[in-house]
PDB file of N, CA, C and O in Angstrom:
ATOM      1  N   UNK A   1      23.148 101.729  65.807  1.00 93.00           N
ATOM      2  CA  UNK A   1      22.520 102.634  64.863  1.00 93.00           C
ATOM      3  C   UNK A   1      22.922 103.893  64.682  1.00 93.00           C
ATOM      4  O   UNK A   1      23.440 104.706  63.433  1.00 93.00           O
ATOM      5  N   UNK A   2      23.720 104.256  65.733  1.00 93.00           N
ATOM      6  CA  UNK A   2      24.367 105.624  65.563  1.00 93.00           C
ATOM      7  C   UNK A   2      25.687 105.388  64.890  1.00 93.00           C
ATOM      8  O   UNK A   2      26.127 106.398  63.969  1.00 93.00           O
ATOM      9  N   UNK A   3      26.257 104.278  64.804  1.00 93.00           N
ATOM     10  CA  UNK A   3      27.642 103.943  64.221  1.00 93.00           C
ATOM     11  C   UNK A   3      27.421 103.809  62.470  1.00 93.00           C
ATOM     12  O   UNK A   3      28.296 103.996  61.823  1.00 93.00           O
ATOM     13  N   UNK A   4      25.967 103.792  62.182  1.00 95.00           N
ATOM     14  CA  UNK A   4      25.673 103.584  60.808  1.00 95.00           C
ATOM     15  C   UNK A   4      25.242 104.989  60.211  1.00 95.00           C
ATOM     16  O   UNK A   4      24.942 104.922  59.081  1.00 95.00           O
ATOM     17  N   UNK A   5      25.235 106.308  61.097  1.00 95.00           N
ATOM     18  CA  UNK A   5      25.225 107.456  60.364  1.00 95.00           C
ATOM     19  C   UNK A   5      26.436 107.815  59.659  1.00 95.00           C
ATOM     20  O   UNK A   5      27.461 108.018  60.245  1.00 95.00           O
ATOM     21  N   UNK A   6      26.419 108.157  58.664  1.00 95.00           N
ATOM     22  CA  UNK A   6      27.468 108.759  57.803  1.00 95.00           C
ATOM     23  C   UNK A   6      28.007 109.927  58.437  1.00 95.00           C
ATOM     24  O   UNK A   6      27.456 110.895  59.006  1.00 95.00           O
ATOM     25  N   UNK A   7      29.473 110.067  58.383  1.00 93.00           N
ATOM     26  CA  UNK A   7      30.219 111.230  58.873  1.00 93.00           C
ATOM     27  C   UNK A   7      29.756 112.336  58.301  1.00 93.00           C
ATOM     28  O   UNK A   7      29.257 112.439  57.033  1.00 93.00           O
ATOM     29  N   UNK A   8      29.408 113.501  58.984  1.00 91.00           N
ATOM     30  CA  UNK A   8      28.642 114.514  58.368  1.00 91.00           C
ATOM     31  C   UNK A   8      27.322 114.815  58.657  1.00 91.00           C
ATOM     32  O   UNK A   8      26.919 115.805  58.106  1.00 91.00           O
ATOM     33  N   UNK A   9      26.735 113.514  58.643  1.00 94.00           N
ATOM     34  CA  UNK A   9      24.985 113.429  58.597  1.00 94.00           C
ATOM     35  C   UNK A   9      24.875 113.527  60.011  1.00 94.00           C
ATOM     36  O   UNK A   9      25.323 113.252  61.044  1.00 94.00           O
ATOM     37  N   UNK A  10      23.498 113.626  60.205  1.00 95.00           N
ATOM     38  CA  UNK A  10      22.855 113.608  61.644  1.00 95.00           C
ATOM     39  C   UNK A  10      21.412 112.951  61.463  1.00 95.00           C
ATOM     40  O   UNK A  10      20.960 112.900  60.229  1.00 95.00           O
ATOM     41  N   UNK A  11      20.866 112.247  62.617  1.00 97.00           N
ATOM     42  CA  UNK A  11      19.707 111.697  62.620  1.00 97.00           C
ATOM     43  C   UNK A  11      19.017 112.216  63.881  1.00 97.00           C
ATOM     44  O   UNK A  11      19.253 112.402  65.028  1.00 97.00           O
ATOM     45  N   UNK A  12      17.699 112.370  63.757  1.00 97.00           N
ATOM     46  CA  UNK A  12      16.748 112.856  64.871  1.00 97.00           C
ATOM     47  C   UNK A  12      16.963 111.774  65.964  1.00 97.00           C
ATOM     48  O   UNK A  12      17.013 110.570  65.500  1.00 97.00           O
ATOM     49  N   UNK A  13      16.625 112.002  67.312  1.00 96.00           N
ATOM     50  CA  UNK A  13      16.599 110.894  68.284  1.00 96.00           C
ATOM     51  C   UNK A  13      15.406 110.092  67.904  1.00 96.00           C
ATOM     52  O   UNK A  13      15.599 108.488  68.005  1.00 96.00           O
ATOM     53  N   UNK A  14      14.456 110.621  67.250  1.00 97.00           N
ATOM     54  CA  UNK A  14      13.015 109.741  66.798  1.00 97.00           C
ATOM     55  C   UNK A  14      13.493 108.717  65.613  1.00 97.00           C
ATOM     56  O   UNK A  14      13.031 107.685  65.685  1.00 97.00           O
ATOM     57  N   UNK A  15      14.012 109.393  64.507  1.00 98.00           N
ATOM     58  CA  UNK A  15      14.824 108.268  63.766  1.00 98.00           C
ATOM     59  C   UNK A  15      15.603 107.317  64.004  1.00 98.00           C
ATOM     60  O   UNK A  15      15.544 106.270  63.592  1.00 98.00           O
ATOM     61  N   UNK A  16      16.247 107.493  65.236  1.00 97.00           N
ATOM     62  CA  UNK A  16      17.196 106.746  65.454  1.00 97.00           C
ATOM     63  C   UNK A  16      16.483 105.380  66.130  1.00 97.00           C
ATOM     64  O   UNK A  16      16.646 104.054  66.115  1.00 97.00           O
ATOM     65  N   UNK A  17      15.273 106.175  67.001  1.00 98.00           N
ATOM     66  CA  UNK A  17      14.378 105.025  67.608  1.00 98.00           C
ATOM     67  C   UNK A  17      13.723 104.219  66.735  1.00 98.00           C
ATOM     68  O   UNK A  17      13.591 102.841  66.656  1.00 98.00           O
ATOM     69  N   UNK A  18      13.447 104.625  65.391  1.00 97.00           N
ATOM     70  CA  UNK A  18      12.685 104.156  64.523  1.00 97.00           C
ATOM     71  C   UNK A  18      13.721 102.938  64.030  1.00 97.00           C
ATOM     72  O   UNK A  18      13.435 101.756  63.422  1.00 97.00           O
ATOM     73  N   UNK A  19      14.887 103.108  63.715  1.00 96.00           N
ATOM     74  CA  UNK A  19      15.837 102.347  62.863  1.00 96.00           C
ATOM     75  C   UNK A  19      16.203 101.345  63.945  1.00 96.00           C
ATOM     76  O   UNK A  19      16.362 100.240  63.409  1.00 96.00           O
ATOM     77  N   UNK A  20      15.842 101.490  65.354  1.00 97.00           N
ATOM     78  CA  UNK A  20      16.178 100.515  65.884  1.00 97.00           C
ATOM     79  C   UNK A  20      14.789  99.673  66.154  1.00 97.00           C
ATOM     80  O   UNK A  20      14.946  98.533  66.953  1.00 97.00           O
ATOM     81  N   UNK A  21      14.141  99.892  65.459  1.00 97.00           N
ATOM     82  CA  UNK A  21      12.696  99.187  65.687  1.00 97.00           C
ATOM     83  C   UNK A  21      11.716  99.405  66.780  1.00 97.00           C
ATOM     84  O   UNK A  21      10.814  98.781  67.381  1.00 97.00           O
ATOM     85  N   UNK A  22      11.851 100.779  67.808  1.00 97.00           N
ATOM     86  CA  UNK A  22      11.321 100.971  68.633  1.00 97.00           C
ATOM     87  C   UNK A  22      10.715 102.387  68.737  1.00 97.00           C
ATOM     88  O   UNK A  22      11.382 103.465  69.438  1.00 97.00           O
ATOM     89  N   UNK A  23       9.771 102.728  67.722  1.00 97.00           N
ATOM     90  CA  UNK A  23       9.766 104.008  67.372  1.00 97.00           C
ATOM     91  C   UNK A  23       9.350 105.102  68.629  1.00 97.00           C
ATOM     92  O   UNK A  23       9.164 106.344  68.658  1.00 97.00           O
ATOM     93  N   UNK A  24       8.854 104.375  69.728  1.00 97.00           N
ATOM     94  CA  UNK A  24       8.064 105.061  70.945  1.00 97.00           C
ATOM     95  C   UNK A  24       9.221 105.280  72.142  1.00 97.00           C
ATOM     96  O   UNK A  24       9.190 105.777  72.729  1.00 97.00           O
ATOM     97  N   UNK A  25      10.787 104.661  71.630  1.00 97.00           N
ATOM     98  CA  UNK A  25      11.961 104.959  72.463  1.00 97.00           C
ATOM     99  C   UNK A  25      12.442 106.214  72.501  1.00 97.00           C
ATOM    100  O   UNK A  25      13.898 106.009  72.390  1.00 97.00           O
ATOM    101  N   UNK A  26      12.172 107.234  71.618  1.00 96.00           N
ATOM    102  CA  UNK A  26      12.839 108.638  71.513  1.00 96.00           C
ATOM    103  C   UNK A  26      13.564 109.130  72.850  1.00 96.00           C
ATOM    104  O   UNK A  26      14.783 109.241  72.973  1.00 96.00           O
ATOM    105  N   UNK A  27      12.965 109.046  73.987  1.00 95.00           N
ATOM    106  CA  UNK A  27      13.686 109.624  75.168  1.00 95.00           C
ATOM    107  C   UNK A  27      14.673 108.336  75.618  1.00 95.00           C
ATOM    108  O   UNK A  27      15.660 108.863  76.107  1.00 95.00           O
ATOM    109  N   UNK A  28      14.387 107.113  75.368  1.00 96.00           N
ATOM    110  CA  UNK A  28      15.455 106.262  75.964  1.00 96.00           C
ATOM    111  C   UNK A  28      16.826 106.397  75.021  1.00 96.00           C
ATOM    112  O   UNK A  28      17.852 106.342  75.552  1.00 96.00           O
ATOM    113  N   UNK A  29      16.215 106.730  73.554  1.00 95.00           N
ATOM    114  CA  UNK A  29      17.826 106.827  72.996  1.00 95.00           C
ATOM    115  C   UNK A  29      18.321 108.252  73.340  1.00 95.00           C
ATOM    116  O   UNK A  29      19.707 108.335  73.388  1.00 95.00           O
ATOM    117  N   UNK A  30      17.535 109.079  73.655  1.00 92.00           N
ATOM    118  CA  UNK A  30      18.283 110.686  73.886  1.00 92.00           C
ATOM    119  C   UNK A  30      19.274 110.208  75.412  1.00 92.00           C
ATOM    120  O   UNK A  30      20.301 110.789  75.759  1.00 92.00           O
ATOM    121  N   UNK A  31      18.433 109.637  75.864  1.00 91.00           N
ATOM    122  CA  UNK A  31      19.370 109.310  77.577  1.00 91.00           C
ATOM    123  C   UNK A  31      20.269 108.456  77.327  1.00 91.00           C
ATOM    124  O   UNK A  31      21.472 108.627  78.048  1.00 91.00           O
ATOM    125  N   UNK A  32      20.228 107.389  76.300  1.00 92.00           N
ATOM    126  CA  UNK A  32      21.393 106.527  76.068  1.00 92.00           C
ATOM    127  C   UNK A  32      22.885 107.398  75.487  1.00 92.00           C
ATOM    128  O   UNK A  32      23.964 107.172  75.967  1.00 92.00           O
ATOM    129  N   UNK A  33      22.294 108.212  74.587  1.00 89.00           N
ATOM    130  CA  UNK A  33      23.407 109.296  74.165  1.00 89.00           C
ATOM    131  C   UNK A  33      23.739 110.140  75.429  1.00 89.00           C
ATOM    132  O   UNK A  33      25.007 110.570  75.433  1.00 89.00           O
ATOM    133  N   UNK A  34      22.967 110.443  76.124  1.00 86.00           N
ATOM    134  CA  UNK A  34      23.726 111.535  77.030  1.00 86.00           C
ATOM    135  C   UNK A  34      24.457 110.935  77.995  1.00 86.00           C
ATOM    136  O   UNK A  34      25.540 111.415  78.430  1.00 86.00           O
ATOM    137  N   UNK A  35      24.380 109.406  78.080  1.00 87.00           N
ATOM    138  CA  UNK A  35      25.069 108.597  79.334  1.00 87.00           C
ATOM    139  C   UNK A  35      26.650 108.040  78.411  1.00 87.00           C
ATOM    140  O   UNK A  35      27.335 107.513  78.858  1.00 87.00           O
ATOM    141  N   UNK A  36      26.338 108.390  77.192  1.00 86.00           N
ATOM    142  CA  UNK A  36      27.613 107.808  76.320  1.00 86.00           C
ATOM    143  C   UNK A  36      28.937 108.215  77.097  1.00 86.00           C
ATOM    144  O   UNK A  36      29.381 109.524  76.964  1.00 86.00           O
ATOM    145  N   UNK A  37      30.106 107.208  77.249  1.00 85.00           N
ATOM    146  CA  UNK A  37      31.064 107.527  77.786  1.00 85.00           C
ATOM    147  C   UNK A  37      32.432 107.498  76.904  1.00 85.00           C
ATOM    148  O   UNK A  37      33.316 107.930  77.184  1.00 85.00           O
ATOM    149  N   UNK A  38      31.881 107.333  75.494  1.00 87.00           N
ATOM    150  CA  UNK A  38      33.005 106.986  74.671  1.00 87.00           C
ATOM    151  C   UNK A  38      32.213 107.431  73.346  1.00 87.00           C
ATOM    152  O   UNK A  38      32.043 106.938  72.130  1.00 87.00           O
ATOM    153  N   UNK A  39      32.288 109.010  73.203  1.00 75.00           N
ATOM    154  CA  UNK A  39      31.447 109.870  72.163  1.00 75.00           C
ATOM    155  C   UNK A  39      31.958 109.824  71.170  1.00 75.00           C
ATOM    156  O   UNK A  39      31.361 109.969  69.977  1.00 75.00           O
ATOM    157  N   UNK A  40      33.411 109.420  71.012  1.00 74.00           N
ATOM    158  CA  UNK A  40      34.041 109.650  69.525  1.00 74.00           C
ATOM    159  C   UNK A  40      33.972 108.184  68.875  1.00 74.00           C
ATOM    160  O   UNK A  40      33.862 108.301  67.621  1.00 74.00           O
ATOM    161  N   UNK A  41      34.098 107.192  69.502  1.00 86.00           N
ATOM    162  CA  UNK A  41      33.962 105.801  69.132  1.00 86.00           C
ATOM    163  C   UNK A  41      32.018 105.619  68.627  1.00 86.00           C
ATOM    164  O   UNK A  41      31.970 105.051  67.646  1.00 86.00           O
ATOM    165  N   UNK A  42      31.405 106.143  69.669  1.00 90.00           N
ATOM    166  CA  UNK A  42      29.920 105.566  69.059  1.00 90.00           C
ATOM    167  C   UNK A  42      29.788 107.364  69.274  1.00 90.00           C
ATOM    168  O   UNK A  42      29.341 108.037  70.145  1.00 90.00           O
ATOM    169  N   UNK A  43      29.303 107.582  67.790  1.00 91.00           N
ATOM    170  CA  UNK A  43      29.018 109.041  67.361  1.00 91.00           C
ATOM    171  C   UNK A  43      27.774 109.753  67.984  1.00 91.00           C
ATOM    172  O   UNK A  43      26.960 109.937  67.217  1.00 91.00           O
ATOM    173  N   UNK A  44      27.501 109.808  69.416  1.00 90.00           N
ATOM    174  CA  UNK A  44      26.206 110.327  69.669  1.00 90.00           C
ATOM    175  C   UNK A  44      26.042 111.942  69.229  1.00 90.00           C
ATOM    176  O   UNK A  44      24.924 112.270  69.342  1.00 90.00           O
ATOM    177  N   UNK A  45      27.085 112.574  68.866  1.00 90.00           N
ATOM    178  CA  UNK A  45      26.849 113.778  68.373  1.00 90.00           C
ATOM    179  C   UNK A  45      26.297 114.187  67.091  1.00 90.00           C
ATOM    180  O   UNK A  45      25.589 114.847  66.627  1.00 90.00           O
ATOM    181  N   UNK A  46      25.971 112.875  66.617  1.00 93.00           N
ATOM    182  CA  UNK A  46      25.215 112.715  65.510  1.00 93.00           C
ATOM    183  C   UNK A  46      23.784 112.609  65.499  1.00 93.00           C
ATOM    184  O   UNK A  46      22.921 112.796  64.633  1.00 93.00           O
ATOM    185  N   UNK A  47      23.455 112.712  67.049  1.00 93.00           N
ATOM    186  CA  UNK A  47      21.973 112.662  67.144  1.00 93.00           C
ATOM    187  C   UNK A  47      21.534 114.192  67.540  1.00 93.00           C
ATOM    188  O   UNK A  47      22.014 114.567  68.230  1.00 93.00           O
ATOM    189  N   UNK A  48      20.308 114.406  66.788  1.00 93.00           N
ATOM    190  CA  UNK A  48      19.931 115.846  67.225  1.00 93.00           C
ATOM    191  C   UNK A  48      18.291 115.627  67.820  1.00 93.00           C
ATOM    192  O   UNK A  48      17.746 114.665  67.551  1.00 93.00           O
ATOM    193  N   UNK A  49      17.965 116.921  67.771  1.00 93.00           N
ATOM    194  CA  UNK A  49      16.493 117.120  67.926  1.00 93.00           C
ATOM    195  C   UNK A  49      15.852 117.156  66.862  1.00 93.00           C
ATOM    196  O   UNK A  49      16.230 117.336  65.737  1.00 93.00           O
ATOM    197  N   UNK A  50      14.361 116.542  66.841  1.00 94.00           N
ATOM    198  CA  UNK A  50      13.592 116.556  65.617  1.00 94.00           C
ATOM    199  C   UNK A  50      13.506 117.999  64.783  1.00 94.00           C
ATOM    200  O   UNK A  50      13.039 118.129  63.833  1.00 94.00           O
ATOM    201  N   UNK A  51      13.495 119.070  65.700  1.00 94.00           N
ATOM    202  CA  UNK A  51      13.532 120.386  65.266  1.00 94.00           C
ATOM    203  C   UNK A  51      14.835 120.879  64.668  1.00 94.00           C
ATOM    204  O   UNK A  51      15.001 122.079  64.188  1.00 94.00           O
ATOM    205  N   UNK A  52      16.018 119.935  64.434  1.00 90.00           N
ATOM    206  CA  UNK A  52      16.904 120.400  63.686  1.00 90.00           C
ATOM    207  C   UNK A  52      18.010 120.703  64.558  1.00 90.00           C
ATOM    208  O   UNK A  52      19.247 121.029  64.192  1.00 90.00           O
ATOM    209  N   UNK A  53      18.189 121.203  65.825  1.00 88.00           N
ATOM    210  CA  UNK A  53      18.597 121.569  66.681  1.00 88.00           C
ATOM    211  C   UNK A  53      19.487 120.877  67.335  1.00 88.00           C
ATOM    212  O   UNK A  53      19.098 119.473  67.682  1.00 88.00           O
ATOM    213  N   UNK A  54      20.713 121.114  67.809  1.00 86.00           N
ATOM    214  CA  UNK A  54      21.731 119.605  68.445  1.00 86.00           C
ATOM    215  C   UNK A  54      21.174 119.348  69.633  1.00 86.00           C
ATOM    216  O   UNK A  54      21.583 118.078  70.058  1.00 86.00           O
ATOM    217  N   UNK A  55      20.651 119.680  70.550  1.00 80.00           N
ATOM    218  CA  UNK A  55      20.099 119.491  71.853  1.00 80.00           C
ATOM    219  C   UNK A  55      21.392 119.253  72.767  1.00 80.00           C
ATOM    220  O   UNK A  55      22.469 119.946  72.454  1.00 80.00           O
ATOM    221  N   UNK A  56      21.337 118.564  73.713  1.00 71.00           N
ATOM    222  CA  UNK A  56      22.217 118.667  74.791  1.00 71.00           C
ATOM    223  C   UNK A  56      23.327 117.659  74.687  1.00 71.00           C
ATOM    224  O   UNK A  56      23.317 117.176  73.519  1.00 71.00           O
ATOM    225  N   UNK A  57      24.242 117.791  75.473  1.00 64.00           N
ATOM    226  CA  UNK A  57      25.343 116.533  75.185  1.00 64.00           C
ATOM    227  C   UNK A  57      26.233 116.446  76.269  1.00 64.00           C
ATOM    228  O   UNK A  57      26.264 117.232  77.264  1.00 64.00           O
ATOM    229  N   UNK A  58      26.429 115.178  76.492  1.00 64.00           N
ATOM    230  CA  UNK A  58      27.295 114.922  78.016  1.00 64.00           C
ATOM    231  C   UNK A  58      28.472 115.568  77.714  1.00 64.00           C
ATOM    232  O   UNK A  58      29.398 116.053  78.703  1.00 64.00           O
ATOM    233  N   UNK A  59      29.182 116.000  76.458  1.00 65.00           N
ATOM    234  CA  UNK A  59      30.451 116.627  76.202  1.00 65.00           C
ATOM    235  C   UNK A  59      30.229 118.027  76.100  1.00 65.00           C
ATOM    236  O   UNK A  59      30.825 118.508  75.468  1.00 65.00           O
ATOM    237  N   UNK A  60      29.146 118.405  76.664  1.00 80.00           N
ATOM    238  CA  UNK A  60      28.819 120.060  76.431  1.00 80.00           C
ATOM    239  C   UNK A  60      28.328 120.633  74.999  1.00 80.00           C
ATOM    240  O   UNK A  60      28.771 119.899  73.592  1.00 80.00           O
ATOM    241  N   UNK A  61      27.393 121.147  74.746  1.00 82.00           N
ATOM    242  CA  UNK A  61      26.624 121.547  73.521  1.00 82.00           C
ATOM    243  C   UNK A  61      27.832 121.939  72.751  1.00 82.00           C
ATOM    244  O   UNK A  61      28.050 121.909  71.283  1.00 82.00           O
ATOM    245  N   UNK A  62      28.597 123.070  73.220  1.00 85.00           N
ATOM    246  CA  UNK A  62      29.731 123.755  72.056  1.00 85.00           C
ATOM    247  C   UNK A  62      30.567 122.672  71.398  1.00 85.00           C
ATOM    248  O   UNK A  62      31.062 122.667  70.376  1.00 85.00           O
ATOM    249  N   UNK A  63      31.124 121.791  72.209  1.00 85.00           N
ATOM    250  CA  UNK A  63      31.638 120.605  71.650  1.00 85.00           C
ATOM    251  C   UNK A  63      30.990 119.587  70.490  1.00 85.00           C
ATOM    252  O   UNK A  63      31.600 119.510  69.559  1.00 85.00           O
ATOM    253  N   UNK A  64      29.744 119.376  71.044  1.00 85.00           N
ATOM    254  CA  UNK A  64      29.286 118.587  69.845  1.00 85.00           C
ATOM    255  C   UNK A  64      28.802 119.222  68.515  1.00 85.00           C
ATOM    256  O   UNK A  64      28.955 118.945  67.428  1.00 85.00           O
ATOM    257  N   UNK A  65      28.607 120.710  68.727  1.00 87.00           N
ATOM    258  CA  UNK A  65      28.640 121.474  67.566  1.00 87.00           C
ATOM    259  C   UNK A  65      29.935 121.570  66.826  1.00 87.00           C
ATOM    260  O   UNK A  65      29.790 121.520  65.559  1.00 87.00           O
ATOM    261  N   UNK A  66      30.945 121.543  67.415  1.00 89.00           N
ATOM    262  CA  UNK A  66      32.264 121.641  66.706  1.00 89.00           C
ATOM    263  C   UNK A  66      32.286 120.188  65.851  1.00 89.00           C
ATOM    264  O   UNK A  66      33.084 120.399  64.999  1.00 89.00           O
ATOM    265  N   UNK A  67      32.146 119.214  66.590  1.00 88.00           N
ATOM    266  CA  UNK A  67      32.252 117.948  65.932  1.00 88.00           C
ATOM    267  C   UNK A  67      31.466 117.633  64.756  1.00 88.00           C
ATOM    268  O   UNK A  67      32.161 117.485  63.538  1.00 88.00           O
ATOM    269  N   UNK A  68      30.463 118.230  64.684  1.00 89.00           N
ATOM    270  CA  UNK A  68      29.418 118.281  63.592  1.00 89.00           C
ATOM    271  C   UNK A  68      30.191 119.187  62.664  1.00 89.00           C
ATOM    272  O   UNK A  68      30.048 118.838  61.393  1.00 89.00           O
ATOM    273  N   UNK A  69      30.431 120.168  62.850  1.00 92.00           N
ATOM    274  CA  UNK A  69      30.896 121.355  61.979  1.00 92.00           C
ATOM    275  C   UNK A  69      32.209 120.644  61.207  1.00 92.00           C
ATOM    276  O   UNK A  69      32.387 120.608  59.982  1.00 92.00           O
ATOM    277  N   UNK A  70      33.141 120.008  62.327  1.00 93.00           N
ATOM    278  CA  UNK A  70      34.556 119.427  61.451  1.00 93.00           C
ATOM    279  C   UNK A  70      34.017 118.110  60.442  1.00 93.00           C
ATOM    280  O   UNK A  70      34.369 118.297  59.504  1.00 93.00           O
ATOM    281  N   UNK A  71      33.313 117.181  60.945  1.00 92.00           N
ATOM    282  CA  UNK A  71      32.571 116.317  60.174  1.00 92.00           C
ATOM    283  C   UNK A  71      32.134 116.640  58.847  1.00 92.00           C
ATOM    284  O   UNK A  71      32.210 116.139  57.697  1.00 92.00           O
ATOM    285  N   UNK A  72      31.121 117.865  58.904  1.00 92.00           N
ATOM    286  CA  UNK A  72      30.465 118.387  57.532  1.00 92.00           C
ATOM    287  C   UNK A  72      31.443 119.012  56.632  1.00 92.00           C
ATOM    288  O   UNK A  72      31.528 119.109  55.552  1.00 92.00           O
ATOM    289  N   UNK A  73      32.810 119.582  57.270  1.00 93.00           N
ATOM    290  CA  UNK A  73      33.734 120.273  56.270  1.00 93.00           C
ATOM    291  C   UNK A  73      34.931 119.259  55.797  1.00 93.00           C
ATOM    292  O   UNK A  73      35.305 119.451  54.846  1.00 93.00           O
ATOM    293  N   UNK A  74      34.928 118.292  56.476  1.00 84.00           N
ATOM    294  CA  UNK A  74      35.858 116.998  55.886  1.00 84.00           C
ATOM    295  C   UNK A  74      34.915 116.117  54.610  1.00 84.00           C
ATOM    296  O   UNK A  74      34.206 116.187  54.204  1.00 84.00           O
TER     297      UNK A  74
END
């Protein structure tokens, strides 16, 4: 589901859970993103909180924000 999010766009953890057919799995999606060891290949940085904020990141919040800014500029 993360790899289907277009470059430069984001989806909330809840929207990703819905796309997976498991609307109650929002926390599981966030947890899986937090454990992602291949962040560039599987773009967990495109997953954000429902309020539009980036939320935490295994790779640190500033780096997540930078990836999103670069993608939006491209």
